[in-house]
Amino acid sequence: MSSAGRKFSVSKGPSASELNSKIHRQFRNAHEGHRPHAGLDPSRASTGVVWCTERATEHGFQDDPTQWANLGQGAPEVDDDIEGSFERPKTIEVSMAGREYGPTAGIKPLRAAIANLYNAHHRQGKDSKYTWENVAVVPGGRAGLIRIAAVLNNAYLGFFIPDYTAYNEMLGLFRNFAAIPSPLSEADGYHIHPEKISDEIARGTSVILTSNPRNPTGQVVKNPELAQIQDLCRDRATLIMDEFYGGYNYTSNCDGTTVSAAENIVDVDEDDVLLIDGLTKRFRLPGWRVAWIVGPKEFIKAIGSCGSYLDGGTNVPFQEAAIPMLEPTRVLNEMKALQTHFRNKRDYVLGRLNDLGFKIRNIPDSTFYIWLDLSGLPAGINDGLNFFQKCLEQKVIVVPGIFFDLNPAKRRDLFDSPCHHFIRLSYGPTMETLKKGLDGIERILKNYEATYEKET
């Protein structure tokens, strides 16, 4: 795509390193679209993480993944060697019921176990409690988001930048709502202040979608601010809270406390708050594709029903196997082990990055991501795409920040983006993989420095 005619709101246009970069041209071409197949829109074919994996595959990633350090995939380590963590099932017993089609809202025993977990951890002493009818089980977080989108009325839907890449595809699929971006400020750590929510509601936004804890910045909104946000939304806006990283909370000294908006709900059937979570992240079982939505019964009934034409529901044997994992005391002990282990990995990665000269302005207090600013690096590797390309050459995968600048309607040029000079780096993998990946990043900086000195 030619740069002629591009309009920039804040920048001076593409730099030489962008114009001459193969990976930049590849990104642009992938988003132009083509018509060798009349029914195909290739721009909808992949999320940011998948696009990055496809580029890594072109460099041999799938030939021998063990030789690579994948710090891009948003997945935690799945091994059983975390001290204090319960052992994951290695076999699944298939009951006679498990051979049949399951309810598209999930099996009742699992729905009841999820409701019980929320009541035990977040609804103690409250009159209004969740029941199995407040829970829909869905085949993964994306499927949950798609179901929610399918049952929304015509609305302005507010979302924040930066945020989870898959929102981009979901927000672009449906025409029953208008998605309106709201950029957050880097200066205050991309924090969602109650005033920001108040402004959204004042301009007519009636649905608000956000991750909390936040992907990719690794920050969490907790009480009392979270309660203030929910008070503002009550009777005014539907609040969709992606809480997949609620267990990765380092703000309470790794005592097992999880962060959830369920804590502040007054009436579980009246407060328009939909919570999305699952086994994927904090139970470290991304391959199971067992997730859930918790909310008012009326919402959940619609969300459960639309699964009949969207995804068909969640694998029944895995639902049955998930039930004993959700016993509240077991979960609390699991969260203590998880938080201690991942906080230690976070501190190791931050230490290595500081030693390499990176300036970490906002220490992540949740998730397993670091939103890494590249702007202090030399031209040529100080933007996410070019740095990503250099990482591939060292068998390291990261995700360019540009993918977290959600732009579902493609109404603006992403290269004029506040996320352009960032990458998301995951410390979800094992310590061995983290060391390998950081060694690769260290080689990039040394090689670039040596090349620059030779040229000058």
Short mmCIF file of C-alpha atoms in Angstrom, two decimals:
data_model
loop_
_atom_site.label_atom_id
_atom_site.label_comp_id
_atom_site.label_asym_id
_atom_site.label_seq_id
_atom_site.Cartn_x
_atom_site.Cartn_y
_atom_site.Cartn_z
CA MET A 1 0.00 0.00 0.00
CA SER A 2 1.36 3.39 -0.95
CA SER A 3 1.86 5.98 1.76
CA ALA A 4 0.49 8.67 -0.53
CA GLY A 5 -2.61 10.32 0.76
CA ARG A 6 -2.27 8.97 4.28
CA LYS A 7 -3.58 11.23 7.01
CA PHE A 8 -1.90 11.37 10.37
CA SER A 9 -3.49 12.93 13.39
CA VAL A 10 -0.38 13.17 15.57
CA SER A 11 2.66 11.84 13.71
CA LYS A 12 4.75 13.09 10.79
CA GLY A 13 4.22 10.00 8.69
CA PRO A 14 6.02 6.67 8.35
CA SER A 15 9.70 6.65 9.21
CA ALA A 16 12.36 5.32 6.85
CA SER A 17 12.63 2.17 8.94
CA GLU A 18 8.91 1.60 8.42
CA LEU A 19 8.87 2.33 4.68
CA ASN A 20 11.84 0.05 4.05
CA SER A 21 10.74 -2.74 6.37
CA LYS A 22 9.60 -6.04 4.87
CA ILE A 23 7.51 -6.90 7.93
CA HIS A 24 5.72 -3.54 7.69
CA ARG A 25 4.88 -4.16 4.03
CA GLN A 26 3.72 -7.68 4.87
CA PHE A 27 1.42 -6.35 7.58
CA ARG A 28 -0.06 -3.72 5.27
CA ASN A 29 -0.63 -6.20 2.43
CA ALA A 30 -2.38 -8.61 4.79
CA HIS A 31 -4.82 -5.88 5.75
CA GLU A 32 -5.54 -4.61 2.23
CA GLY A 33 -7.55 -7.66 1.19
CA HIS A 34 -7.71 -9.34 -2.21
CA ARG A 35 -10.30 -11.12 -4.35
CA PRO A 36 -9.01 -14.38 -5.85
CA HIS A 37 -11.86 -16.02 -3.91
CA ALA A 38 -15.03 -13.97 -4.18
CA GLY A 39 -16.36 -14.88 -0.75
CA LEU A 40 -13.13 -14.45 1.21
CA ASP A 41 -12.21 -11.48 3.37
CA PRO A 42 -8.62 -12.36 4.40
CA SER A 43 -8.42 -9.47 6.88
CA ARG A 44 -10.75 -11.46 9.18
CA ALA A 45 -8.64 -14.61 9.02
CA SER A 46 -6.53 -14.19 12.16
CA THR A 47 -6.02 -12.38 15.42
CA GLY A 48 -2.74 -10.66 16.21
CA VAL A 49 -1.29 -13.68 18.01
CA VAL A 50 -2.19 -16.01 15.14
CA TRP A 51 -0.68 -13.59 12.60
CA CYS A 52 2.54 -13.57 14.63
CA THR A 53 2.56 -17.36 14.79
CA GLU A 54 2.08 -17.53 11.02
CA ARG A 55 5.13 -15.30 10.52
CA ALA A 56 7.11 -17.46 12.96
CA THR A 57 6.07 -20.56 10.99
CA GLU A 58 7.58 -18.98 7.89
CA HIS A 59 10.84 -18.90 9.87
CA GLY A 60 10.62 -22.59 10.87
CA PHE A 61 8.75 -22.39 14.18
CA GLN A 62 6.47 -25.37 13.50
CA ASP A 63 9.40 -27.53 12.33
CA ASP A 64 10.82 -27.64 15.86
CA PRO A 65 8.95 -25.49 18.41
CA THR A 66 11.25 -26.69 21.23
CA GLN A 67 14.06 -24.59 19.77
CA TRP A 68 11.96 -21.43 20.06
CA ALA A 69 10.98 -19.17 22.93
CA ASN A 70 7.32 -18.32 22.43
CA LEU A 71 6.76 -15.22 24.56
CA GLY A 72 3.83 -14.17 22.39
CA GLN A 73 1.15 -16.77 23.09
CA GLY A 74 -1.18 -15.70 25.89
CA ALA A 75 -0.95 -19.04 27.69
CA PRO A 76 0.42 -20.08 31.08
CA GLU A 77 2.73 -23.03 31.58
CA VAL A 78 0.70 -26.22 31.89
CA ASP A 79 3.19 -28.47 33.73
CA ASP A 80 2.48 -29.97 37.17
CA ASP A 81 5.67 -28.74 38.83
CA ILE A 82 4.38 -25.53 40.44
CA GLU A 83 4.88 -25.96 44.17
CA GLY A 84 1.55 -26.18 46.01
CA SER A 85 -0.52 -26.61 42.86
CA PHE A 86 -2.86 -29.57 42.41
CA GLU A 87 -2.06 -32.14 39.73
CA ARG A 88 -4.07 -31.80 36.53
CA PRO A 89 -6.00 -34.83 35.21
CA LYS A 90 -4.08 -36.92 32.70
CA THR A 91 -7.08 -39.03 31.69
CA ILE A 92 -10.76 -38.16 31.34
CA GLU A 93 -13.48 -40.68 32.15
CA VAL A 94 -16.34 -40.50 29.67
CA SER A 95 -19.72 -41.22 31.24
CA MET A 96 -22.76 -42.34 29.26
CA ALA A 97 -24.09 -38.78 29.58
CA GLY A 98 -20.79 -37.56 28.16
CA ARG A 99 -21.50 -39.40 24.92
CA GLU A 100 -24.67 -37.39 24.36
CA TYR A 101 -25.20 -33.84 23.19
CA GLY A 102 -24.94 -31.56 26.20
CA PRO A 103 -27.08 -28.49 26.97
CA THR A 104 -25.74 -25.46 25.12
CA ALA A 105 -25.68 -23.56 28.44
CA GLY A 106 -23.57 -26.29 30.03
CA ILE A 107 -24.35 -29.18 32.36
CA LYS A 108 -26.16 -28.25 35.56
CA PRO A 109 -23.59 -29.71 38.06
CA LEU A 110 -20.77 -27.60 36.60
CA ARG A 111 -22.94 -24.49 36.48
CA ALA A 112 -23.82 -25.05 40.15
CA ALA A 113 -20.14 -25.55 41.08
CA ILE A 114 -19.18 -22.26 39.37
CA ALA A 115 -21.99 -20.39 41.16
CA ASN A 116 -20.87 -21.87 44.48
CA LEU A 117 -17.27 -20.77 43.85
CA TYR A 118 -18.32 -17.15 43.22
CA ASN A 119 -20.58 -17.14 46.28
CA ALA A 120 -17.81 -18.52 48.50
CA HIS A 121 -15.09 -16.17 47.27
CA HIS A 122 -17.05 -12.99 46.46
CA ARG A 123 -20.58 -13.08 47.92
CA GLN A 124 -20.03 -13.93 51.60
CA GLY A 125 -22.52 -12.07 53.82
CA LYS A 126 -24.57 -10.82 50.87
CA ASP A 127 -28.29 -11.53 50.55
CA SER A 128 -28.21 -12.02 46.78
CA LYS A 129 -26.40 -15.19 45.70
CA TYR A 130 -25.67 -16.81 42.35
CA THR A 131 -27.39 -20.08 41.40
CA TRP A 132 -26.75 -22.46 38.52
CA GLU A 133 -29.19 -20.38 36.45
CA ASN A 134 -26.76 -17.44 36.62
CA VAL A 135 -24.05 -19.40 34.79
CA ALA A 136 -23.56 -20.39 31.15
CA VAL A 137 -20.68 -22.70 30.25
CA VAL A 138 -19.08 -21.87 26.89
CA PRO A 139 -16.32 -23.43 24.73
CA GLY A 140 -13.66 -20.82 25.44
CA GLY A 141 -13.50 -17.10 26.12
CA ARG A 142 -13.87 -16.06 22.48
CA ALA A 143 -17.03 -18.15 22.15
CA GLY A 144 -18.34 -16.44 25.27
CA LEU A 145 -17.68 -13.00 23.83
CA ILE A 146 -19.35 -13.96 20.55
CA ARG A 147 -22.43 -15.20 22.40
CA ILE A 148 -22.67 -11.99 24.40
CA ALA A 149 -22.32 -9.91 21.25
CA ALA A 150 -25.08 -11.91 19.58
CA VAL A 151 -27.65 -11.05 22.27
CA LEU A 152 -26.84 -7.34 22.67
CA ASN A 153 -29.38 -4.76 21.58
CA ASN A 154 -28.60 -1.83 19.30
CA ALA A 155 -26.14 0.15 21.37
CA TYR A 156 -23.01 2.18 21.54
CA LEU A 157 -20.39 -0.21 22.92
CA GLY A 158 -17.41 1.43 24.58
CA PHE A 159 -14.03 -0.29 24.76
CA PHE A 160 -10.57 0.86 25.75
CA ILE A 161 -7.19 1.03 24.03
CA PRO A 162 -5.01 -0.94 24.46
CA ASP A 163 -6.90 -4.18 25.15
CA TYR A 164 -7.19 -7.85 24.17
CA THR A 165 -6.64 -8.44 20.43
CA ALA A 166 -9.56 -10.85 19.93
CA TYR A 167 -12.03 -8.07 20.82
CA ASN A 168 -11.11 -6.59 17.45
CA GLU A 169 -12.63 -9.49 15.51
CA MET A 170 -15.67 -9.82 17.77
CA LEU A 171 -16.46 -6.11 17.57
CA GLY A 172 -16.20 -6.21 13.79
CA LEU A 173 -18.52 -9.19 13.27
CA PHE A 174 -21.82 -7.81 14.53
CA ARG A 175 -23.79 -4.82 13.27
CA ASN A 176 -26.27 -4.56 16.15
CA PHE A 177 -23.96 -2.20 18.03
CA ALA A 178 -21.50 0.56 17.21
CA ALA A 179 -18.07 0.01 18.78
CA ILE A 180 -16.47 3.23 20.04
CA PRO A 181 -12.81 3.26 21.11
CA SER A 182 -11.63 5.19 24.12
CA PRO A 183 -7.84 5.57 24.44
CA LEU A 184 -6.25 5.35 27.87
CA SER A 185 -3.27 7.43 28.96
CA GLU A 186 0.20 5.93 29.08
CA ALA A 187 1.19 8.60 31.61
CA ASP A 188 -0.99 7.07 34.34
CA GLY A 189 -0.43 3.42 33.42
CA TYR A 190 -3.45 3.04 31.13
CA HIS A 191 -5.66 3.13 34.21
CA ILE A 192 -9.45 3.12 33.86
CA HIS A 193 -10.64 5.84 36.21
CA PRO A 194 -14.30 6.14 37.26
CA GLU A 195 -14.33 9.55 35.56
CA LYS A 196 -13.57 7.80 32.27
CA ILE A 197 -16.59 5.55 32.71
CA SER A 198 -18.74 8.55 33.63
CA ASP A 199 -17.71 10.28 30.40
CA GLU A 200 -18.59 7.16 28.38
CA ILE A 201 -22.06 6.95 29.90
CA ALA A 202 -22.60 10.68 29.39
CA ARG A 203 -22.09 10.33 25.64
CA GLY A 204 -24.68 7.55 25.40
CA THR A 205 -22.59 4.42 25.76
CA SER A 206 -24.84 1.65 27.08
CA VAL A 207 -22.44 -1.32 26.91
CA ILE A 208 -18.86 -1.26 28.23
CA LEU A 209 -16.36 -4.04 27.51
CA THR A 210 -13.00 -4.37 29.24
CA SER A 211 -10.52 -6.88 30.56
CA ASN A 212 -9.73 -6.68 34.27
CA PRO A 213 -6.99 -7.51 35.16
CA ARG A 214 -5.94 -5.86 31.97
CA ASN A 215 -4.40 -7.46 28.91
CA PRO A 216 -1.82 -6.34 27.68
CA THR A 217 -0.71 -3.78 30.29
CA GLY A 218 -0.70 -6.09 33.31
CA GLN A 219 -2.62 -3.65 35.54
CA VAL A 220 -5.75 -4.27 37.58
CA VAL A 221 -8.62 -2.03 38.65
CA LYS A 222 -9.59 -3.08 42.18
CA ASN A 223 -11.80 -1.73 44.94
CA PRO A 224 -12.74 0.94 45.79
CA GLU A 225 -12.41 2.19 42.19
CA LEU A 226 -13.94 -0.97 40.74
CA ALA A 227 -16.97 -0.55 43.00
CA GLN A 228 -17.28 3.10 41.94
CA ILE A 229 -17.25 2.06 38.28
CA GLN A 230 -19.99 -0.49 38.92
CA ASP A 231 -22.06 2.07 40.81
CA LEU A 232 -21.83 4.41 37.81
CA CYS A 233 -22.94 1.66 35.41
CA ARG A 234 -25.82 0.35 37.54
CA ASP A 235 -29.14 0.94 35.72
CA ARG A 236 -27.27 2.84 32.99
CA ALA A 237 -24.97 0.43 31.16
CA THR A 238 -24.23 -3.26 30.74
CA LEU A 239 -20.73 -3.97 32.02
CA ILE A 240 -18.87 -6.88 30.38
CA MET A 241 -15.85 -7.84 32.49
CA ASP A 242 -13.27 -10.21 31.02
CA GLU A 243 -11.76 -11.62 34.25
CA PHE A 244 -9.63 -14.42 32.83
CA TYR A 245 -6.56 -13.09 34.67
CA GLY A 246 -8.33 -12.52 38.01
CA GLY A 247 -6.17 -15.16 39.70
CA TYR A 248 -2.90 -13.52 38.63
CA ASN A 249 -3.19 -10.86 41.28
CA TYR A 250 -0.01 -9.65 43.02
CA THR A 251 -1.58 -6.75 44.92
CA SER A 252 -2.43 -8.72 48.10
CA ASN A 253 0.90 -10.41 48.83
CA CYS A 254 -0.03 -13.62 46.99
CA ASP A 255 -2.66 -14.63 49.55
CA GLY A 256 -4.85 -16.27 46.91
CA THR A 257 -7.27 -13.35 46.56
CA THR A 258 -8.83 -13.08 43.11
CA VAL A 259 -10.15 -9.84 41.65
CA SER A 260 -13.76 -9.91 40.47
CA ALA A 261 -16.61 -7.46 39.95
CA ALA A 262 -18.84 -10.11 41.60
CA GLU A 263 -17.74 -8.58 44.90
CA ASN A 264 -19.67 -5.35 44.27
CA ILE A 265 -22.90 -6.59 42.71
CA VAL A 266 -25.99 -5.68 44.69
CA ASP A 267 -28.53 -8.01 43.04
CA VAL A 268 -27.19 -10.81 40.84
CA ASP A 269 -30.32 -10.73 38.67
CA GLU A 270 -30.69 -6.96 38.39
CA ASP A 271 -27.13 -5.63 38.03
CA ASP A 272 -26.22 -5.74 34.33
CA VAL A 273 -22.74 -7.19 34.89
CA LEU A 274 -21.48 -10.13 32.82
CA LEU A 275 -18.32 -11.86 34.05
CA ILE A 276 -16.22 -14.07 31.76
CA ASP A 277 -13.65 -16.53 33.11
CA GLY A 278 -12.70 -20.17 32.74
CA LEU A 279 -10.15 -22.93 33.15
CA THR A 280 -7.92 -21.44 30.45
CA LYS A 281 -5.66 -19.06 32.39
CA ARG A 282 -5.79 -19.41 36.17
CA PHE A 283 -6.42 -23.17 36.06
CA ARG A 284 -3.76 -23.46 33.35
CA LEU A 285 -5.83 -25.65 31.02
CA PRO A 286 -6.10 -23.70 27.74
CA GLY A 287 -6.57 -26.89 25.72
CA TRP A 288 -9.75 -27.87 27.54
CA ARG A 289 -11.80 -24.96 26.13
CA VAL A 290 -14.04 -24.79 29.21
CA ALA A 291 -15.08 -21.26 30.15
CA TRP A 292 -18.13 -19.57 31.63
CA ILE A 293 -20.23 -16.43 31.76
CA VAL A 294 -21.83 -15.36 35.04
CA GLY A 295 -24.65 -12.80 35.07
CA PRO A 296 -28.38 -12.11 35.48
CA LYS A 297 -30.63 -15.10 34.75
CA GLU A 298 -32.37 -13.33 31.88
CA PHE A 299 -29.06 -12.62 30.15
CA ILE A 300 -27.76 -16.13 30.82
CA LYS A 301 -30.87 -17.76 29.39
CA ALA A 302 -30.38 -15.89 26.10
CA ILE A 303 -26.62 -16.55 26.07
CA GLY A 304 -27.22 -20.25 26.67
CA SER A 305 -29.83 -20.50 23.92
CA CYS A 306 -27.80 -18.76 21.22
CA GLY A 307 -25.11 -21.43 21.60
CA SER A 308 -27.43 -23.72 19.62
CA TYR A 309 -26.69 -21.80 16.41
CA LEU A 310 -23.25 -20.35 17.21
CA ASP A 311 -21.00 -23.06 18.63
CA GLY A 312 -23.08 -26.03 19.81
CA GLY A 313 -21.82 -25.96 23.39
CA THR A 314 -18.86 -27.22 25.41
CA ASN A 315 -17.36 -30.71 25.44
CA VAL A 316 -19.37 -32.65 28.08
CA PRO A 317 -16.65 -35.01 29.43
CA PHE A 318 -14.35 -32.05 30.12
CA GLN A 319 -17.20 -30.25 31.88
CA GLU A 320 -17.70 -33.27 34.13
CA ALA A 321 -13.96 -33.44 34.87
CA ALA A 322 -13.88 -29.73 35.78
CA ILE A 323 -16.38 -29.97 38.65
CA PRO A 324 -14.03 -31.20 41.44
CA MET A 325 -11.44 -28.54 40.53
CA LEU A 326 -13.81 -25.75 41.59
CA GLU A 327 -14.14 -26.61 45.28
CA PRO A 328 -13.57 -23.17 46.91
CA THR A 329 -10.81 -24.12 49.39
CA ARG A 330 -8.95 -26.04 46.70
CA VAL A 331 -9.16 -23.01 44.40
CA LEU A 332 -7.88 -20.65 47.11
CA ASN A 333 -4.81 -22.83 47.73
CA GLU A 334 -4.25 -23.10 43.99
CA MET A 335 -4.35 -19.31 43.63
CA LYS A 336 -1.75 -18.89 46.39
CA ALA A 337 0.62 -21.22 44.58
CA LEU A 338 -0.10 -19.61 41.21
CA GLN A 339 0.47 -16.06 42.42
CA THR A 340 3.74 -16.84 44.19
CA HIS A 341 5.13 -18.73 41.20
CA PHE A 342 4.18 -16.16 38.57
CA ARG A 343 5.24 -13.18 40.66
CA ASN A 344 8.69 -14.76 40.90
CA LYS A 345 8.79 -15.14 37.13
CA ARG A 346 7.66 -11.54 36.68
CA ASP A 347 10.47 -10.32 38.92
CA TYR A 348 13.05 -12.37 36.99
CA VAL A 349 11.91 -10.96 33.63
CA LEU A 350 11.80 -7.38 34.92
CA GLY A 351 15.31 -7.79 36.33
CA ARG A 352 16.67 -9.02 33.02
CA LEU A 353 14.95 -6.24 31.07
CA ASN A 354 16.27 -3.58 33.45
CA ASP A 355 19.79 -5.00 33.03
CA LEU A 356 19.35 -4.68 29.25
CA GLY A 357 18.49 -0.99 29.61
CA PHE A 358 14.72 -1.07 29.18
CA LYS A 359 12.75 1.43 31.25
CA ILE A 360 9.67 -0.18 32.81
CA ARG A 361 7.42 2.72 33.78
CA ASN A 362 4.51 0.67 35.08
CA ILE A 363 5.30 -2.53 36.97
CA PRO A 364 2.56 -5.09 36.17
CA ASP A 365 0.59 -5.94 39.31
CA SER A 366 -1.44 -8.71 37.65
CA THR A 367 -1.67 -11.03 34.58
CA PHE A 368 1.53 -12.51 33.11
CA TYR A 369 2.28 -9.76 30.59
CA ILE A 370 4.74 -6.90 30.30
CA TRP A 371 3.80 -3.99 28.05
CA LEU A 372 7.30 -3.16 26.90
CA ASP A 373 8.17 0.29 25.57
CA LEU A 374 10.71 0.17 22.72
CA SER A 375 10.90 3.90 22.08
CA GLY A 376 14.29 4.19 23.80
CA LEU A 377 15.91 1.76 21.35
CA PRO A 378 17.73 2.87 18.17
CA ALA A 379 15.74 3.59 15.02
CA GLY A 380 15.16 0.38 13.14
CA ILE A 381 14.22 -1.67 16.19
CA ASN A 382 12.20 0.87 18.18
CA ASP A 383 8.79 -0.11 16.82
CA GLY A 384 6.87 -3.29 17.51
CA LEU A 385 6.86 -4.79 14.02
CA ASN A 386 10.56 -4.32 13.29
CA PHE A 387 11.49 -5.58 16.76
CA PHE A 388 9.20 -8.58 16.21
CA GLN A 389 11.04 -9.34 12.96
CA LYS A 390 14.41 -9.23 14.71
CA CYS A 391 13.04 -11.55 17.40
CA LEU A 392 12.01 -14.10 14.76
CA GLU A 393 15.60 -14.19 13.55
CA GLN A 394 16.59 -15.22 17.09
CA LYS A 395 13.77 -17.81 17.36
CA VAL A 396 11.81 -15.64 19.79
CA ILE A 397 8.13 -14.70 19.41
CA VAL A 398 6.57 -11.53 20.87
CA VAL A 399 3.43 -9.61 19.84
CA PRO A 400 3.72 -6.10 18.34
CA GLY A 401 1.74 -3.56 20.33
CA ILE A 402 -0.09 -2.41 17.23
CA PHE A 403 -2.43 -5.40 17.52
CA PHE A 404 -3.76 -4.12 20.85
CA ASP A 405 -4.83 -0.82 19.31
CA LEU A 406 -8.29 -2.15 18.51
CA ASN A 407 -9.65 -0.83 15.24
CA PRO A 408 -12.62 -3.04 14.28
CA ALA A 409 -14.08 -0.74 11.63
CA LYS A 410 -10.60 -0.01 10.14
CA ARG A 411 -11.40 3.70 10.04
CA ARG A 412 -7.88 4.92 10.85
CA ASP A 413 -4.31 4.09 9.99
CA LEU A 414 -2.85 1.85 12.68
CA PHE A 415 0.65 3.15 12.03
CA ASP A 416 -0.47 6.40 13.56
CA SER A 417 -0.90 4.58 16.83
CA PRO A 418 0.12 5.12 20.46
CA CYS A 419 0.78 1.35 20.63
CA HIS A 420 3.16 1.26 17.67
CA HIS A 421 6.35 1.42 19.78
CA PHE A 422 5.39 -1.37 22.18
CA ILE A 423 5.41 -5.13 22.31
CA ARG A 424 3.55 -7.47 24.64
CA LEU A 425 5.91 -9.92 26.26
CA SER A 426 4.43 -12.91 28.11
CA TYR A 427 6.02 -14.47 31.17
CA GLY A 428 3.43 -17.24 31.06
CA PRO A 429 5.87 -19.91 29.79
CA THR A 430 8.32 -21.89 31.91
CA MET A 431 11.40 -20.27 33.39
CA GLU A 432 13.57 -22.19 30.90
CA THR A 433 11.65 -20.64 28.00
CA LEU A 434 11.83 -17.17 29.56
CA LYS A 435 15.61 -17.41 29.88
CA LYS A 436 15.91 -18.55 26.29
CA GLY A 437 13.72 -15.70 25.05
CA LEU A 438 15.53 -13.01 27.04
CA ASP A 439 18.88 -14.35 25.85
CA GLY A 440 17.57 -13.88 22.30
CA ILE A 441 16.49 -10.29 23.03
CA GLU A 442 19.91 -9.61 24.52
CA ARG A 443 21.54 -10.88 21.31
CA ILE A 444 19.35 -8.55 19.25
CA LEU A 445 20.52 -5.51 21.20
CA LYS A 446 24.18 -6.54 21.04
CA ASN A 447 24.03 -7.41 17.33
CA TYR A 448 22.29 -4.17 16.47
CA GLU A 449 24.76 -2.18 18.51
CA ALA A 450 27.71 -3.91 16.82
CA THR A 451 26.22 -3.41 13.34
CA TYR A 452 25.50 0.26 14.04
CA GLU A 453 29.05 0.87 15.27
CA LYS A 454 30.48 -0.83 12.18
CA GLU A 455 28.35 1.28 9.81
CA THR A 456 29.30 4.52 11.52
#
